[in-house]
Tab-separated table of C-alpha atoms and ligand atoms in Angstrom:
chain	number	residue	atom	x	y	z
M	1	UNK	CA	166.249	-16.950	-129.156
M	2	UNK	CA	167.687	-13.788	-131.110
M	3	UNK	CA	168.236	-13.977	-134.496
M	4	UNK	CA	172.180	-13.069	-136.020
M	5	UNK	CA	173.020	-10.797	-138.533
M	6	UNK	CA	172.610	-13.166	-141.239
M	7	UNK	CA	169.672	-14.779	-140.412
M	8	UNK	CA	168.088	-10.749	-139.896
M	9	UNK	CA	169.193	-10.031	-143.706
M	10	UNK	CA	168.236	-13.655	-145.125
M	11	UNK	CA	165.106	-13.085	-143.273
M	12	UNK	CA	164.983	-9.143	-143.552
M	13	UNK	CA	161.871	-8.999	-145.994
M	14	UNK	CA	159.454	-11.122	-143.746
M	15	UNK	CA	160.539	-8.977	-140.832
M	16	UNK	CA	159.631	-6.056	-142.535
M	17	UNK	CA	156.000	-6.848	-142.830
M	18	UNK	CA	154.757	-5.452	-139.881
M	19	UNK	CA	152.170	-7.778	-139.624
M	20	UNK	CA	154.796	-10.512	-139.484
M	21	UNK	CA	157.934	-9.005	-138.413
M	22	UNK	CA	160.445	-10.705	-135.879
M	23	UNK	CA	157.563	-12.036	-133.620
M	24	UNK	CA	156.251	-14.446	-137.389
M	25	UNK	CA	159.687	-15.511	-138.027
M	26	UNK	CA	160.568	-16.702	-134.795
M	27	UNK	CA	157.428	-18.646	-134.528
M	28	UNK	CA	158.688	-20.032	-138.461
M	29	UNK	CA	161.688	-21.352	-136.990
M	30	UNK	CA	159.862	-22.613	-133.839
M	31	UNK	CA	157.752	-24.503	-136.262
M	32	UNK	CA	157.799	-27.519	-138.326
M	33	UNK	CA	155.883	-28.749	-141.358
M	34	UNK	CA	156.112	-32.320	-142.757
M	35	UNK	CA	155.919	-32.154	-146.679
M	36	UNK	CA	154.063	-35.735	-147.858
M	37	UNK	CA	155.754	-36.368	-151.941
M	38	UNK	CA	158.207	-34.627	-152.901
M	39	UNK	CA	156.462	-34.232	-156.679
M	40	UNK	CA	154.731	-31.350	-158.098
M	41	UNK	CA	153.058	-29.868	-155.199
M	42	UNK	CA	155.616	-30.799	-152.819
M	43	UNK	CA	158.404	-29.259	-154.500
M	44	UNK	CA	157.295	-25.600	-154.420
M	45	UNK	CA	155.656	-26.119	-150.940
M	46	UNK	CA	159.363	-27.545	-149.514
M	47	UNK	CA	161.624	-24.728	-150.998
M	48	UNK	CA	159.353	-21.587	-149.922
M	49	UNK	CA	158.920	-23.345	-146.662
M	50	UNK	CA	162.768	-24.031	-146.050
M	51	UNK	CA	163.556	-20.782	-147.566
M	52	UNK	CA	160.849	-18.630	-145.167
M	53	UNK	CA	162.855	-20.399	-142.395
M	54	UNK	CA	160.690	-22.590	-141.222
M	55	UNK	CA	162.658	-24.308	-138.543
M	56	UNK	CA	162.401	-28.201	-138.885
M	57	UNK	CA	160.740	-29.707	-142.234
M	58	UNK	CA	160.299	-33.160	-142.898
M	59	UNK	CA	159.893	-34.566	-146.508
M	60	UNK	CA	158.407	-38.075	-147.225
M	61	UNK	CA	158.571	-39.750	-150.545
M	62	UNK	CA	159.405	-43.690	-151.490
M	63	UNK	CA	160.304	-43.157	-155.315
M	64	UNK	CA	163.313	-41.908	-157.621
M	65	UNK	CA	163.102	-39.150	-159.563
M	66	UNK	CA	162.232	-39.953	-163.229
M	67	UNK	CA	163.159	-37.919	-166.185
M	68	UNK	CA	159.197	-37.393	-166.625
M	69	UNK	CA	158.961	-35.483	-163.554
M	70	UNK	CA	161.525	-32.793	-163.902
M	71	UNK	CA	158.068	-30.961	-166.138
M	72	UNK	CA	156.802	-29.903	-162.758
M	73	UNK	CA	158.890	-31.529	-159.939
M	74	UNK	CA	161.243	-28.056	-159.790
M	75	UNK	CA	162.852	-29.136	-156.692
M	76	UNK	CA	164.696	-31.871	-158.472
M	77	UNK	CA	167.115	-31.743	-161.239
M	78	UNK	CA	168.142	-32.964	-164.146
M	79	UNK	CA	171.597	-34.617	-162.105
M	80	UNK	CA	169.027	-35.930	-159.641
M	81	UNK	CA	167.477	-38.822	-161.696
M	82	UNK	CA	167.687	-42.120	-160.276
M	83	UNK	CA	168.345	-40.457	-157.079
M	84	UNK	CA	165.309	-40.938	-154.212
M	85	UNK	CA	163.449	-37.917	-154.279
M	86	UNK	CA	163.135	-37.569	-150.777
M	87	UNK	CA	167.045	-37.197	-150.944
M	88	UNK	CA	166.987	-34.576	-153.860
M	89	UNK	CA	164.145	-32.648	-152.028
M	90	UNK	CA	166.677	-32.562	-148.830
M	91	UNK	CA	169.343	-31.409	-150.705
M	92	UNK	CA	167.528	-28.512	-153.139
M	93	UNK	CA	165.960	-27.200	-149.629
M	94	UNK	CA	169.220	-27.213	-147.568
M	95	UNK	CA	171.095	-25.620	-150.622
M	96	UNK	CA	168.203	-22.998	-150.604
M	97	UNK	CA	168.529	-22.445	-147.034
M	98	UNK	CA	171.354	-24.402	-144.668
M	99	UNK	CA	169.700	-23.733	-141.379
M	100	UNK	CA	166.593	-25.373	-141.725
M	101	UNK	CA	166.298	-28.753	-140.388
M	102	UNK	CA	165.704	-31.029	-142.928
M	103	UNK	CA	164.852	-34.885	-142.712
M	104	UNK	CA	164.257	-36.933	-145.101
M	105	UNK	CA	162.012	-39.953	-144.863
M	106	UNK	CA	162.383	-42.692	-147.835
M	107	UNK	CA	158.865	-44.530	-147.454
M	108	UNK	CA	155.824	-45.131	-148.207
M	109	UNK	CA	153.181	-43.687	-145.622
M	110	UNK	CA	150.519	-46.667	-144.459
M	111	UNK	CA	148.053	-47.230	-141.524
M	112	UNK	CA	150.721	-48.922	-139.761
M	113	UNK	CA	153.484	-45.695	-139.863
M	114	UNK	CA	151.722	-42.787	-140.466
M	115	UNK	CA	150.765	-41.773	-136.770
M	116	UNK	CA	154.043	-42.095	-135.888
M	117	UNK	CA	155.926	-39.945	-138.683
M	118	UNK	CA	153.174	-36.809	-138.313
M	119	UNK	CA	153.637	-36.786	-134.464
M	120	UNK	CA	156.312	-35.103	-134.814
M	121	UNK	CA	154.901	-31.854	-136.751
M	122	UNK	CA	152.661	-28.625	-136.349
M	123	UNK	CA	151.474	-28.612	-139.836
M	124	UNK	CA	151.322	-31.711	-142.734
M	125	UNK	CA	150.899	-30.868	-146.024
M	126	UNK	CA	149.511	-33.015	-148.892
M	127	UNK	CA	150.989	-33.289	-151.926
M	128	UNK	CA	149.747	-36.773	-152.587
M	129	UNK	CA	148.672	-37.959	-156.039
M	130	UNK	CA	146.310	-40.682	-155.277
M	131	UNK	CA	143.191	-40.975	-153.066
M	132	UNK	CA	144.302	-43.852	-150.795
M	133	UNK	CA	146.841	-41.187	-149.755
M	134	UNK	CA	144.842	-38.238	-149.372
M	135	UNK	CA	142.328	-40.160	-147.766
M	136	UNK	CA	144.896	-41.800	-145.099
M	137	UNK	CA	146.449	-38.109	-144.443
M	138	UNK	CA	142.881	-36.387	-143.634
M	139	UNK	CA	141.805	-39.484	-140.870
M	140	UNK	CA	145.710	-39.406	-139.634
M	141	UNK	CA	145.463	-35.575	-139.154
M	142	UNK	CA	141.715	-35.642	-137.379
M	143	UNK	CA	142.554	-38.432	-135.482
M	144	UNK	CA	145.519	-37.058	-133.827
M	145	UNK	CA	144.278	-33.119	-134.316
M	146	UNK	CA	146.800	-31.636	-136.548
M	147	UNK	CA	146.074	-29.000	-139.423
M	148	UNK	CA	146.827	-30.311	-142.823
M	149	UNK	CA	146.549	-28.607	-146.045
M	150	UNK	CA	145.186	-30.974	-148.668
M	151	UNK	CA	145.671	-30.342	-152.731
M	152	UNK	CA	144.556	-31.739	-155.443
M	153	UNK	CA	145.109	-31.108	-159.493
M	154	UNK	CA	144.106	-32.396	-162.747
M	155	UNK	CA	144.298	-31.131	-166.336
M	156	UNK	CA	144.443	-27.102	-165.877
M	157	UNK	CA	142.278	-27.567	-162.296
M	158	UNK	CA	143.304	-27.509	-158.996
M	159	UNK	CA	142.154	-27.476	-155.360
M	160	UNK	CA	142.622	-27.142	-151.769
M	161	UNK	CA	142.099	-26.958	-148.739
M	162	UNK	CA	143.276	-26.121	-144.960
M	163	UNK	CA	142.057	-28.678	-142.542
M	164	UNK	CA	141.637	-26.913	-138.485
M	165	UNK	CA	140.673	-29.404	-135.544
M	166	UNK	CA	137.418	-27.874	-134.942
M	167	UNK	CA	137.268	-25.325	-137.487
M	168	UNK	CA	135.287	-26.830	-140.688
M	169	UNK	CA	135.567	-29.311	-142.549
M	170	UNK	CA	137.976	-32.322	-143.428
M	171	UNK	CA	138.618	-33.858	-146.805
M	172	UNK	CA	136.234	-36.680	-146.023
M	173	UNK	CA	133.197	-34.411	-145.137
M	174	UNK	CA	133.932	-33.261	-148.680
M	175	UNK	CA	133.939	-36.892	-150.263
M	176	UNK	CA	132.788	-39.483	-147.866
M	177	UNK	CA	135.446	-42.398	-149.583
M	178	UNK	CA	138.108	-42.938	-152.415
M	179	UNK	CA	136.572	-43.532	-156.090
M	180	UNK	CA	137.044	-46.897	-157.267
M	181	UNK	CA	140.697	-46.884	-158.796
M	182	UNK	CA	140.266	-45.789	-162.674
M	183	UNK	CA	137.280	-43.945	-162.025
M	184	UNK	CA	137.894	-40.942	-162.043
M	185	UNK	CA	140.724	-39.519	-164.320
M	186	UNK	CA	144.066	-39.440	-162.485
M	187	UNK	CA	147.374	-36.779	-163.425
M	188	UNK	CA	149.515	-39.529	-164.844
M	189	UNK	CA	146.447	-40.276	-167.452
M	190	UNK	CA	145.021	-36.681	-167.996
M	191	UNK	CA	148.115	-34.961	-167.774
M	192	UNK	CA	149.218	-31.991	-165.409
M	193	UNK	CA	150.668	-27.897	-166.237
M	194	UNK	CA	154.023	-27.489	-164.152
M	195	UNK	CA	153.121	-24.219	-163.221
M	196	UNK	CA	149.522	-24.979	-162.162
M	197	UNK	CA	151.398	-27.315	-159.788
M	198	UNK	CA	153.765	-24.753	-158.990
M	199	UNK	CA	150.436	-22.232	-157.838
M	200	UNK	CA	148.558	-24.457	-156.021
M	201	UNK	CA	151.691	-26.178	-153.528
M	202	UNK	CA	152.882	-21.879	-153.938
M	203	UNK	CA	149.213	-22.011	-151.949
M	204	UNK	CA	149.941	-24.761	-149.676
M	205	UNK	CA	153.105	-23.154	-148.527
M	206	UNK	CA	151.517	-19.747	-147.665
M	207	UNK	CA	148.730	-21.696	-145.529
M	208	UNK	CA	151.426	-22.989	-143.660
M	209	UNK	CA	153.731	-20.190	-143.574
M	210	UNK	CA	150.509	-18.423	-142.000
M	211	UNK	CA	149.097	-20.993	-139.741
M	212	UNK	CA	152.719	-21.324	-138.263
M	213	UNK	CA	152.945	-17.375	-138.231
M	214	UNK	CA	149.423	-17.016	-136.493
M	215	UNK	CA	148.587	-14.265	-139.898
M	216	UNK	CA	145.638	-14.121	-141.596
M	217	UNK	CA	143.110	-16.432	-142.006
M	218	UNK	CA	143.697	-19.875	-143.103
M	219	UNK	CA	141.358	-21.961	-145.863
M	220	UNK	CA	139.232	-24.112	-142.983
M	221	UNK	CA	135.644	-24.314	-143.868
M	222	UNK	CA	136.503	-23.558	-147.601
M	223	UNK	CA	137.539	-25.144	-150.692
M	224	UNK	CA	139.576	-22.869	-153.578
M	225	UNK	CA	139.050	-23.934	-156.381
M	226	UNK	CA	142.006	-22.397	-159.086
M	227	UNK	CA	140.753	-22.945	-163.547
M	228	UNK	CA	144.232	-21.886	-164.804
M	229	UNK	CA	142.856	-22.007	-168.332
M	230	UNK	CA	140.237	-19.263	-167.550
M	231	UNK	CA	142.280	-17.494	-164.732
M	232	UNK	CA	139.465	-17.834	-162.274
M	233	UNK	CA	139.747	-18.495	-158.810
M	234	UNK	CA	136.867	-19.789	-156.548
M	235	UNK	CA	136.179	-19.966	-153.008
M	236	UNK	CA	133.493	-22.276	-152.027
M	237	UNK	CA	132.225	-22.837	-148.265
M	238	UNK	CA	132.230	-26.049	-147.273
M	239	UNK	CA	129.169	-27.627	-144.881
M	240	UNK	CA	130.031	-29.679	-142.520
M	241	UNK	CA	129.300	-33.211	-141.985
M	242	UNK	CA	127.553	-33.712	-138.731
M	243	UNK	CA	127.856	-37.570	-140.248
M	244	UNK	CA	131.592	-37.396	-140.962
M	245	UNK	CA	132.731	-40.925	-140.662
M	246	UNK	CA	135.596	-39.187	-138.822
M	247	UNK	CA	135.547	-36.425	-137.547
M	248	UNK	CA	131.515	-36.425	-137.006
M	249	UNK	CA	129.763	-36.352	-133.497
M	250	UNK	CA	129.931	-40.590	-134.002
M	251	UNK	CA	132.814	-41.665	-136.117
M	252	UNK	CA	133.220	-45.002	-137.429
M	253	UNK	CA	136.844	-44.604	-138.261
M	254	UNK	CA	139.189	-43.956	-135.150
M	255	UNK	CA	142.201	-45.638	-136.939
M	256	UNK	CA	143.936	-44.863	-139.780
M	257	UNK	CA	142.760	-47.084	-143.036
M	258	UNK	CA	144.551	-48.175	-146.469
M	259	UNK	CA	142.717	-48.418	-149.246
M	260	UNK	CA	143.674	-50.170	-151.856
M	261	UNK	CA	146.108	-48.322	-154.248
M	262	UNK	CA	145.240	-47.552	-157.330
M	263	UNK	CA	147.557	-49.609	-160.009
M	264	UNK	CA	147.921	-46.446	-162.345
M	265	UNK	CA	149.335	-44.785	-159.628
M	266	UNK	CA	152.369	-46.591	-158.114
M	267	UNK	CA	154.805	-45.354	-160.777
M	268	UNK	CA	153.406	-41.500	-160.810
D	1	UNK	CA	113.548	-20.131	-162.991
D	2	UNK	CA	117.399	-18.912	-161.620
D	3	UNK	CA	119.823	-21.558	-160.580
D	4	UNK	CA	123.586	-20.180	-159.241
D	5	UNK	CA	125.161	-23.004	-160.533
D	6	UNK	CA	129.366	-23.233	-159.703
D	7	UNK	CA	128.778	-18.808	-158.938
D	8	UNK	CA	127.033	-17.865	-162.018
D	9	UNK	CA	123.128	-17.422	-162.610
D	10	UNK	CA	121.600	-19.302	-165.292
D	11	UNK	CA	118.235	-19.374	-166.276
D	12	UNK	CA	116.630	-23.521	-165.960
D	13	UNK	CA	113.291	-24.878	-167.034
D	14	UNK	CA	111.061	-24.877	-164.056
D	15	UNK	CA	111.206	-28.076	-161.408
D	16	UNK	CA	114.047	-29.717	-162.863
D	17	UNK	CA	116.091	-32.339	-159.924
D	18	UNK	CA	119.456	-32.578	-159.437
D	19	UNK	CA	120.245	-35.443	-162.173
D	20	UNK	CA	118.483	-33.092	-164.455
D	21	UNK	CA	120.861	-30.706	-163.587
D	22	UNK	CA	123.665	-32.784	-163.414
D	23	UNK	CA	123.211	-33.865	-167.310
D	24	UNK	CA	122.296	-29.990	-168.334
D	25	UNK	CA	125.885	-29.181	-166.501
D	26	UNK	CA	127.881	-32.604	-168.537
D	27	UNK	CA	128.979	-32.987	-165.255
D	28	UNK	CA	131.971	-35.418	-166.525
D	29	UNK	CA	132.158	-38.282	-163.685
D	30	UNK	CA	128.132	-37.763	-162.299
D	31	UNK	CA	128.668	-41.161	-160.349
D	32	UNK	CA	131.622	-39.686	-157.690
D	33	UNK	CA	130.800	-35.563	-158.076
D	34	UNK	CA	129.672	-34.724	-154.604
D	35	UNK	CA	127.099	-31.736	-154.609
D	36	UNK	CA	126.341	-28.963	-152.071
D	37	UNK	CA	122.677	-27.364	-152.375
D	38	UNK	CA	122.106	-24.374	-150.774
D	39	UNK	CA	124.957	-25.109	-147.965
D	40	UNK	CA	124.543	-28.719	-147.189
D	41	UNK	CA	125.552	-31.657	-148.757
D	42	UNK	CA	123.398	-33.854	-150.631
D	43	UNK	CA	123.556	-37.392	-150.516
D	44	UNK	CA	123.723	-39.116	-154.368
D	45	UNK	CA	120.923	-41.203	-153.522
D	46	UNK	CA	118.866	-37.925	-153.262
D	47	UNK	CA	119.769	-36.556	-156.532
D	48	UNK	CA	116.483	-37.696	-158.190
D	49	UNK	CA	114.359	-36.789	-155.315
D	50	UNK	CA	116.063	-33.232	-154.831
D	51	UNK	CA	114.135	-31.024	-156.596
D	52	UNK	CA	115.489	-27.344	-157.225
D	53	UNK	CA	114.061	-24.469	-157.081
D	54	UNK	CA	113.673	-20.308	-158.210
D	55	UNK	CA	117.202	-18.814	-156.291
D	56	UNK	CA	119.087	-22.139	-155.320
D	57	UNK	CA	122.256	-22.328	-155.640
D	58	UNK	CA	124.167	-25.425	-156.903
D	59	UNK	CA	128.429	-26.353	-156.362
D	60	UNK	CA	129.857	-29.723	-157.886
D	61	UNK	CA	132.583	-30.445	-155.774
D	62	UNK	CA	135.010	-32.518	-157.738
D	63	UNK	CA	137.957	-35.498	-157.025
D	64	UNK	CA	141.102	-34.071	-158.122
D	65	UNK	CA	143.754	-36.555	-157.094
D	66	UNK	CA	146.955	-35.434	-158.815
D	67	UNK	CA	149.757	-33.991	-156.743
D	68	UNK	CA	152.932	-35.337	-158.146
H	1	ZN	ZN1	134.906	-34.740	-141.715
């Protein structure tokens, strides 16, 4: 495939790089990436991602978007509300960048669906708010051996992490099961910075952009942690679970699982 | 004795156990934080019996749920 004139000046400042040149892009628009919420993580993530070229993105979301997202949501607009976000998010990444492959998937992920809709992608990123979700991403993604970057924030705090098949470990090594619903303090109740959403799915893209690419080093076997309030970022090595309930030498869990959703979190 | 507790070096009274540490810290949700000593994960059902000592080092890993 050889790239046109356009696409070498649209593309011009990745191909530069010469540790990414024409060789990274191509692979980009060889790639795909499904984008899971189409919120405060996932809005960042999806227009660096269509806008780097990546060649086929999917973007998943069930809601509408709701005046009280447009604080962080930056892929959606203030015309957008009432609209289904996973129709906004198509539209702000084609309008960004026409040539990406966009497709947008109005639903709710479950045990029942979520095998299917990830088949089709190299990379899945999480951009989640609850743990039923997070939880069903990480088994989907181990179970059928795809990399996934998972995210999480809260307050001025976020985290994440880059899931490999066989290189570290998965979100559930980390913490074994969901907290009871109302346990621990969720976005919608402790609030949320735009921006510190817009750094940490700004992260999420550029572990895609480079496990697509085949740059760098991506975050398996590692946690960053990101305190926005004290500008400190922290990169903690993960163990292993030899135990993991999935992805351990014995698992217990070799089919996707829903959890029960947390109440507070249906309308996030 | 030294603990590196989340990357920085305090200085803790001698023999203290990971719920110890866990109150010193006002670790805010103690029931769900899931803590690494030394590399490995430790189970919360070990807290009480894990007791630290001179040079350990100490990460609370913490839920963080929001995304949207
Ligand atoms: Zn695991």
């Amino acid at each position: 495939m050889a790239f046109s004139n356009e696409q070498l000046t649209r593309y011009s400042r990745h191909i530069i790089l010469k540790e990414f040149g024409i060789k990274g892009q191509k692979k980009l628009s060889r790639g795909s990436v499904l984008i899971v919420g189409a919120g405060g993580l996932g809005s960042p993530a999806a227009l660096y991602l269509a806008a780097a070229g990546v060649g086929r993105i999917g973007i998943v979301d069930a809601d509408d978007v709701d005046l009280s997202n447009l604080q962080r949501q930056i892929i959606h607009g203030t015309d957008d509300i009432g609209r289904p976000k996973a129709d906004s998010a198509r539209a702000g990444m084609l309008a960004v960048n026409p040539e990406t492959e966009v497709r947008a998937v109005r639903a709710f992920l479950n045990a029942g669906n979520i095998m299917d809709i990830i088949r089709d992608y190299d990379f899945i990123i999480d951009g989640t708010d609850n743990f039923p979700a997070k939880f069903l991403i990480n088994d989907a993604c181990v179970l059928s051996g795809k990399a996934f970057s998972h995210a999480g924030i809260l307050r001025f705090s976020g985290q994440l992490t880059t899931y490999v098949p066989g290189r570290g470990a998965c979100y559930r090594c980390i913490f074994k099961e969901p907290p009871p619903p109302e346990a621990v303090p969720t976005c919608r109740q402790a609030g949320v910075i735009g921006a510190l959403a817009g750094v940490v799915g700004s992260l999420q893209a550029m572990e895609a952009v480079k496990y697509l690419a085949g740059i760098g080093e991506v975050l398996a076997g590692a946690l960053l942690t990101y305190d926005a309030l004290t500008t400190a970022f922290r990169k903690i090595a993960l163990p292993r679970r030899d135990d993991c309930a999935v992805c351990g030498a014995h698992p217990s869990i070799t089919a996707p699982v829903d959890y029960a959703q947390a109440a507070c979190d249906l309308t996030a | 004795m030294t603990l590196t507790v989340a990357g920085t070096p305090k200085e803790y009274p001698d023999g203290i156990n990971l719920t110890r540490l866990i109150e010193l810290e006002k670790v805010e949700t103690p029931m769900y934080v899931t803590v690494a000593l030394n590399d490995a994960f430790v189970e919360s059902g070990g807290f009480e019996a894990a007791v630290l000592k001179d040079g350990d080092t100490v990460e609370f890993l913490y839920f963080m749920g929001g995304g949207r």
